[in-house]
Backbone as JSON, one array per atom type, in Angstrom:
{
  "sequence": "MENVQDKAARTKEMAKSNFPVVPTTKILAIGQFTKPPTPEQIKEIFPKEVPATLRLYLAGKIDQWWIRQTQTGPVFLLNVTSLEEARALMEKLPLGQAGLMKHEFIELGPLTPLHLLLSDGGSTAGK",
  "N": [[19.84, -3.05, 5.67], [15.86, -3.7, 6.6], [13.38, -5.61, 5.21], [9.77, -5.59, 4.24], [9.09, -8.21, 4.52], [9.89, -7.91, 6.8], [9.39, -6.23, 8.05], [7.22, -6.7, 8.39], [6.61, -8.96, 10.29], [7.7, -8.6, 12.73], [6.49, -6.33, 13.25], [3.92, -7.94, 14.07], [4.87, -9.51, 15.44], [4.99, -7.89, 17.75], [2.79, -6.82, 18.23], [0.85, -8.94, 18.89], [1.95, -9.46, 21.63], [0.64, -6.91, 23.14], [-1.57, -6.29, 22.95], [-4.75, -6.7, 21.25], [-5.54, -9.07, 19.28], [-5.45, -8.02, 15.11], [-7.8, -8.29, 12.04], [-5.78, -8.01, 9.1], [-7.17, -4.98, 7.35], [-7.19, -3.08, 5.14], [-3.65, -1.95, 2.66], [-1.33, 0.32, 2.09], [0.1, 1.34, 0.17], [3.33, 2.89, -0.65], [4.84, 4.45, -2.59], [7.69, 4.63, -4.73], [9.51, 6.17, -6.92], [12.03, 4.67, -8.96], [14.45, 5.4, -10.11], [14.68, 8.37, -11.33], [12.29, 9.18, -13.83], [12.54, 9.73, -17.94], [12.14, 12.66, -20.33], [11.0, 11.05, -22.26], [10.14, 8.08, -21.78], [7.67, 9.1, -19.74], [6.11, 10.49, -21.86], [5.57, 7.81, -23.36], [5.16, 6.35, -20.58], [3.01, 7.08, -19.62], [0.56, 7.84, -20.1], [-0.67, 5.48, -20.24], [0.25, 4.69, -17.33], [-2.31, 6.33, -16.12], [-5.02, 5.49, -16.77], [-4.85, 3.05, -16.38], [-4.34, 2.95, -13.35], [-7.01, 4.46, -12.53], [-8.68, 2.13, -13.9], [-7.9, 0.32, -11.35], [-8.64, 1.73, -9.43], [-11.8, 1.63, -9.86], [-12.41, -0.54, -10.3], [-12.11, -1.38, -7.28], [-10.27, -1.69, -6.3], [-8.15, 0.1, -5.37], [-8.7, 2.44, -2.4], [-7.93, 5.03, -2.01], [-5.77, 8.14, -3.66], [-2.63, 9.87, -3.54], [-0.04, 12.0, -3.58], [2.97, 12.04, -2.73], [5.11, 14.75, -1.98], [7.22, 16.04, -2.24], [7.07, 15.06, -4.61], [8.39, 12.27, -5.84], [6.32, 10.05, -5.4], [3.87, 7.52, -6.01], [1.16, 7.43, -3.19], [-1.38, 5.4, -2.48], [-4.32, 3.92, -1.0], [-5.27, 0.49, -0.67], [-8.31, -1.59, -0.83], [-7.98, -4.45, -0.2], [-6.44, -7.19, 1.4], [-3.81, -8.46, 1.46], [-0.73, -8.75, 1.73], [0.8, -10.03, -0.55], [-1.45, -9.69, -2.88], [-1.47, -6.14, -3.11], [0.76, -6.12, -4.12], [1.26, -7.23, -6.2], [-0.52, -6.05, -7.4], [0.42, -4.27, -7.84], [2.92, -4.09, -9.05], [2.09, -4.66, -11.23], [1.15, -2.21, -12.79], [2.21, -0.08, -15.31], [4.23, 1.83, -15.13], [5.34, 0.05, -12.76], [6.26, -1.92, -14.33], [8.02, -1.3, -15.97], [10.14, -1.2, -14.56], [10.86, 1.1, -12.77], [9.0, 1.7, -10.61], [8.45, 1.41, -7.16], [7.5, 0.13, -4.26], [6.82, 0.32, -0.93], [4.73, -1.11, 1.75], [2.79, -0.98, 3.63], [0.5, -2.91, 6.68], [-2.57, -2.94, 7.52], [-4.96, -2.89, 9.63], [-7.45, -2.51, 12.54], [-8.05, 0.41, 14.96], [-6.09, -1.06, 17.45], [-6.02, -0.43, 20.74], [-9.52, 0.67, 20.86], [-10.1, -1.49, 21.25], [-10.71, -1.43, 24.3], [-13.05, 0.4, 25.09], [-14.45, -1.6, 24.96], [-17.43, -3.89, 26.71], [-16.5, -5.69, 27.3], [-14.11, -6.06, 27.54], [-12.44, -6.99, 25.62], [-13.25, -7.48, 22.94], [-12.29, -9.49, 19.68], [-12.68, -8.74, 16.11], [-15.3, -10.79, 14.03], [-16.22, -11.83, 16.23]],
  "CA": [[17.98, -2.79, 5.98], [15.16, -4.53, 6.48], [12.79, -5.6, 4.52], [8.93, -6.07, 4.6], [8.37, -9.05, 5.8], [10.1, -8.59, 8.61], [9.26, -5.98, 9.27], [5.89, -7.15, 9.2], [5.74, -9.56, 11.29], [7.96, -8.08, 13.81], [5.21, -5.81, 13.89], [2.98, -8.71, 14.02], [4.27, -10.01, 16.66], [4.63, -6.48, 19.21], [1.42, -6.32, 18.62], [0.43, -9.97, 19.47], [2.48, -9.33, 22.59], [0.59, -5.73, 24.17], [-2.57, -5.46, 22.13], [-5.59, -7.85, 20.88], [-4.79, -8.78, 16.7], [-6.66, -7.63, 14.5], [-7.4, -8.72, 11.11], [-5.02, -6.44, 7.83], [-7.89, -4.52, 6.42], [-6.51, -2.32, 4.1], [-3.12, -1.97, 2.94], [-0.76, 1.63, 2.35], [1.34, 1.37, -0.85], [3.87, 3.91, -0.52], [5.45, 4.44, -4.25], [9.17, 6.0, -5.14], [10.66, 6.02, -8.48], [13.91, 4.36, -8.84], [15.1, 6.37, -10.9], [13.26, 9.86, -12.45], [11.54, 8.71, -15.46], [12.74, 10.48, -18.52], [10.44, 12.78, -21.16], [10.8, 10.18, -23.75], [9.29, 7.53, -20.26], [6.95, 10.42, -18.99], [5.18, 10.28, -22.89], [5.24, 6.63, -23.22], [4.2, 4.97, -20.14], [2.49, 7.31, -18.75], [-0.38, 7.49, -20.52], [-0.9, 4.3, -19.76], [-0.17, 4.41, -16.15], [-3.53, 7.22, -15.88], [-5.78, 4.66, -16.91], [-4.9, 1.33, -15.68], [-4.96, 3.3, -11.83], [-7.99, 4.36, -12.14], [-8.93, 0.49, -14.03], [-7.61, -0.34, -10.13], [-9.79, 2.48, -7.78], [-13.38, 1.67, -10.12], [-12.66, -1.98, -9.53], [-12.02, -0.88, -5.69], [-9.56, -2.12, -5.3], [-8.17, 1.54, -5.09], [-9.87, 3.35, -2.26], [-7.67, 6.5, -2.2], [-5.16, 7.44, -3.29], [-2.25, 10.51, -3.16], [1.17, 12.32, -4.64], [4.03, 13.14, -2.31], [5.18, 16.6, -1.66], [8.48, 15.59, -2.65], [6.63, 14.52, -6.18], [8.97, 11.1, -5.81], [5.95, 8.76, -6.01], [2.19, 7.81, -5.14], [1.24, 6.56, -2.05], [-2.59, 4.09, -1.99], [-4.64, 3.4, 0.69], [-5.7, -0.85, -1.0], [-9.09, -2.82, -0.91], [-6.81, -5.53, -0.15], [-5.79, -7.82, 2.75], [-3.1, -9.11, 1.28], [0.49, -8.14, 0.54], [1.06, -10.6, -2.0], [-2.07, -8.96, -3.84], [-0.9, -5.62, -2.5], [1.89, -6.11, -5.19], [0.43, -8.15, -7.67], [-1.72, -4.59, -8.57], [2.05, -2.46, -8.13], [3.56, -4.78, -10.24], [1.02, -5.11, -13.34], [1.04, -1.21, -13.53], [2.57, 0.39, -16.01], [5.68, 1.93, -14.24], [6.27, -1.37, -11.93], [6.5, -3.69, -15.88], [9.18, 0.12, -17.16], [10.82, -0.49, -13.29], [10.82, 2.48, -12.56], [8.74, 2.24, -9.18], [8.67, 0.5, -6.11], [6.28, 0.3, -2.72], [6.11, 0.18, 0.3], [3.88, -2.13, 1.87], [2.63, -1.14, 5.14], [-1.12, -3.31, 6.29], [-4.04, -1.26, 8.33], [-6.36, -2.81, 9.99], [-8.39, -1.42, 13.14], [-6.96, 0.78, 16.1], [-6.43, -2.1, 19.09], [-6.76, 0.01, 22.03], [-10.72, 0.03, 20.53], [-11.0, -2.63, 22.5], [-10.88, -0.78, 26.14], [-14.04, 0.55, 25.22], [-15.68, -2.87, 24.81], [-17.79, -3.87, 28.1], [-16.54, -7.55, 27.54], [-12.57, -5.95, 27.41], [-11.71, -7.49, 24.39], [-14.04, -9.05, 21.43], [-11.7, -9.74, 18.26], [-13.33, -8.86, 14.44], [-16.04, -11.77, 13.58], [-17.29, -12.52, 17.3]],
  "C": [[17.39, -3.71, 5.99], [13.98, -4.88, 5.68], [11.31, -6.27, 5.47], [8.77, -6.63, 5.47], [8.74, -9.4, 6.48], [10.11, -8.31, 9.68], [8.04, -6.36, 9.55], [5.61, -8.02, 9.9], [6.98, -9.42, 12.83], [7.0, -7.81, 14.78], [4.07, -6.14, 14.16], [3.29, -9.15, 15.06], [4.5, -9.54, 18.3], [3.81, -6.24, 19.76], [0.28, -7.74, 18.67], [0.84, -9.86, 20.94], [1.31, -8.51, 24.13], [-0.87, -5.96, 23.44], [-3.42, -7.25, 21.41], [-4.92, -7.86, 19.43], [-5.94, -8.78, 16.34], [-6.41, -7.7, 13.2], [-6.57, -7.33, 9.96], [-6.98, -5.9, 7.15], [-8.25, -3.8, 5.4], [-5.01, -2.51, 3.91], [-2.06, -0.68, 2.05], [-0.02, 1.33, 1.39], [1.99, 3.06, -0.48], [4.31, 3.93, -1.69], [6.74, 5.1, -3.68], [9.76, 5.31, -6.68], [11.81, 5.71, -8.68], [14.81, 5.09, -9.43], [13.97, 7.41, -12.11], [13.24, 8.77, -13.15], [12.06, 10.24, -16.3], [11.76, 11.01, -19.36], [10.1, 11.84, -21.68], [9.74, 8.7, -21.84], [8.07, 8.24, -19.96], [5.41, 9.85, -20.89], [4.64, 9.18, -22.74], [4.29, 5.9, -22.32], [2.9, 5.71, -19.96], [0.34, 8.05, -18.73], [-1.54, 6.61, -20.67], [-1.35, 3.92, -18.55], [-1.48, 5.16, -15.41], [-4.69, 6.17, -15.42], [-5.42, 2.93, -16.51], [-5.17, 1.56, -13.87], [-6.53, 4.13, -11.91], [-9.0, 3.19, -12.56], [-9.5, -0.2, -13.16], [-9.51, 0.48, -9.71], [-11.11, 2.11, -8.7], [-13.59, 0.11, -9.76], [-12.44, -1.97, -8.09], [-11.15, -1.27, -4.99], [-8.45, -0.12, -5.29], [-8.9, 2.05, -4.44], [-9.2, 4.14, -2.3], [-6.37, 6.96, -2.5], [-3.68, 9.68, -3.29], [-0.82, 11.12, -4.17], [1.74, 12.61, -2.98], [3.76, 14.28, -2.99], [6.17, 16.42, -2.55], [7.88, 15.36, -4.49], [7.05, 12.76, -6.15], [8.55, 9.45, -6.37], [4.47, 8.9, -5.36], [1.91, 7.2, -4.29], [-0.76, 6.51, -2.22], [-2.73, 3.49, -1.13], [-5.62, 2.34, -0.79], [-6.91, -1.17, -0.29], [-8.91, -3.87, -1.02], [-6.22, -5.52, 0.97], [-4.58, -8.99, 2.99], [-1.02, -8.49, 1.0], [0.65, -8.31, -0.42], [0.24, -10.01, -2.63], [-2.29, -7.58, -3.9], [-0.12, -5.97, -3.8], [1.83, -6.26, -6.16], [-0.37, -6.7, -8.49], [-1.08, -3.86, -8.7], [2.28, -2.66, -8.86], [3.25, -4.83, -11.32], [0.71, -3.56, -13.74], [2.19, -0.63, -14.5], [4.51, 1.4, -15.19], [6.1, 0.9, -13.53], [6.04, -2.1, -13.29], [8.14, -2.77, -15.59], [10.23, -1.24, -15.3], [11.75, 0.85, -12.7], [9.88, 2.87, -10.9], [8.47, 0.97, -8.93], [8.22, 0.82, -4.86], [7.27, -0.18, -1.53], [5.39, -0.74, 0.79], [3.15, -2.16, 3.47], [0.72, -1.9, 6.33], [-1.49, -2.69, 7.67], [-4.71, -2.67, 8.36], [-7.3, -1.65, 11.86], [-7.35, -0.95, 14.54], [-7.62, -0.14, 16.8], [-6.93, -1.32, 19.97], [-8.45, 0.21, 22.67], [-11.29, -0.79, 21.99], [-11.48, -2.82, 23.44], [-11.91, -0.48, 26.04], [-15.35, -0.93, 25.44], [-16.71, -3.14, 26.03], [-17.27, -5.83, 28.21], [-14.56, -7.31, 27.67], [-11.56, -6.15, 26.43], [-12.31, -8.29, 23.23], [-13.01, -8.7, 20.62], [-13.07, -9.54, 17.68], [-13.87, -10.67, 14.38], [-16.5, -12.63, 14.92], [-18.94, -11.79, 17.01]]
}
């Protein structure tokens, strides 16, 4: 199975060959329970998880969040630009510290074909 860093590197290389490079502006963190939490773990960990998640939202680190319809984990849209910071934030949450949650991280950026609408044909961020 391909790890996240290899997948990200492969995706970046593919993007470089066909489209202009765009900055990472957000990271999507897709959570999945490593195993279903027991009733005891729910009583112990969830009362800590919810306020910790809310603190990240109030600090501006979480833009939006949802639960997967399968109830197998949350999905966060993070206001961070590095995989390292996203990983660190998720690992500090109580479910992450308990080893009950793992995440897939996807770097997001501006839609690259939009550069075709610009009169100069391809301005990049910061110009």
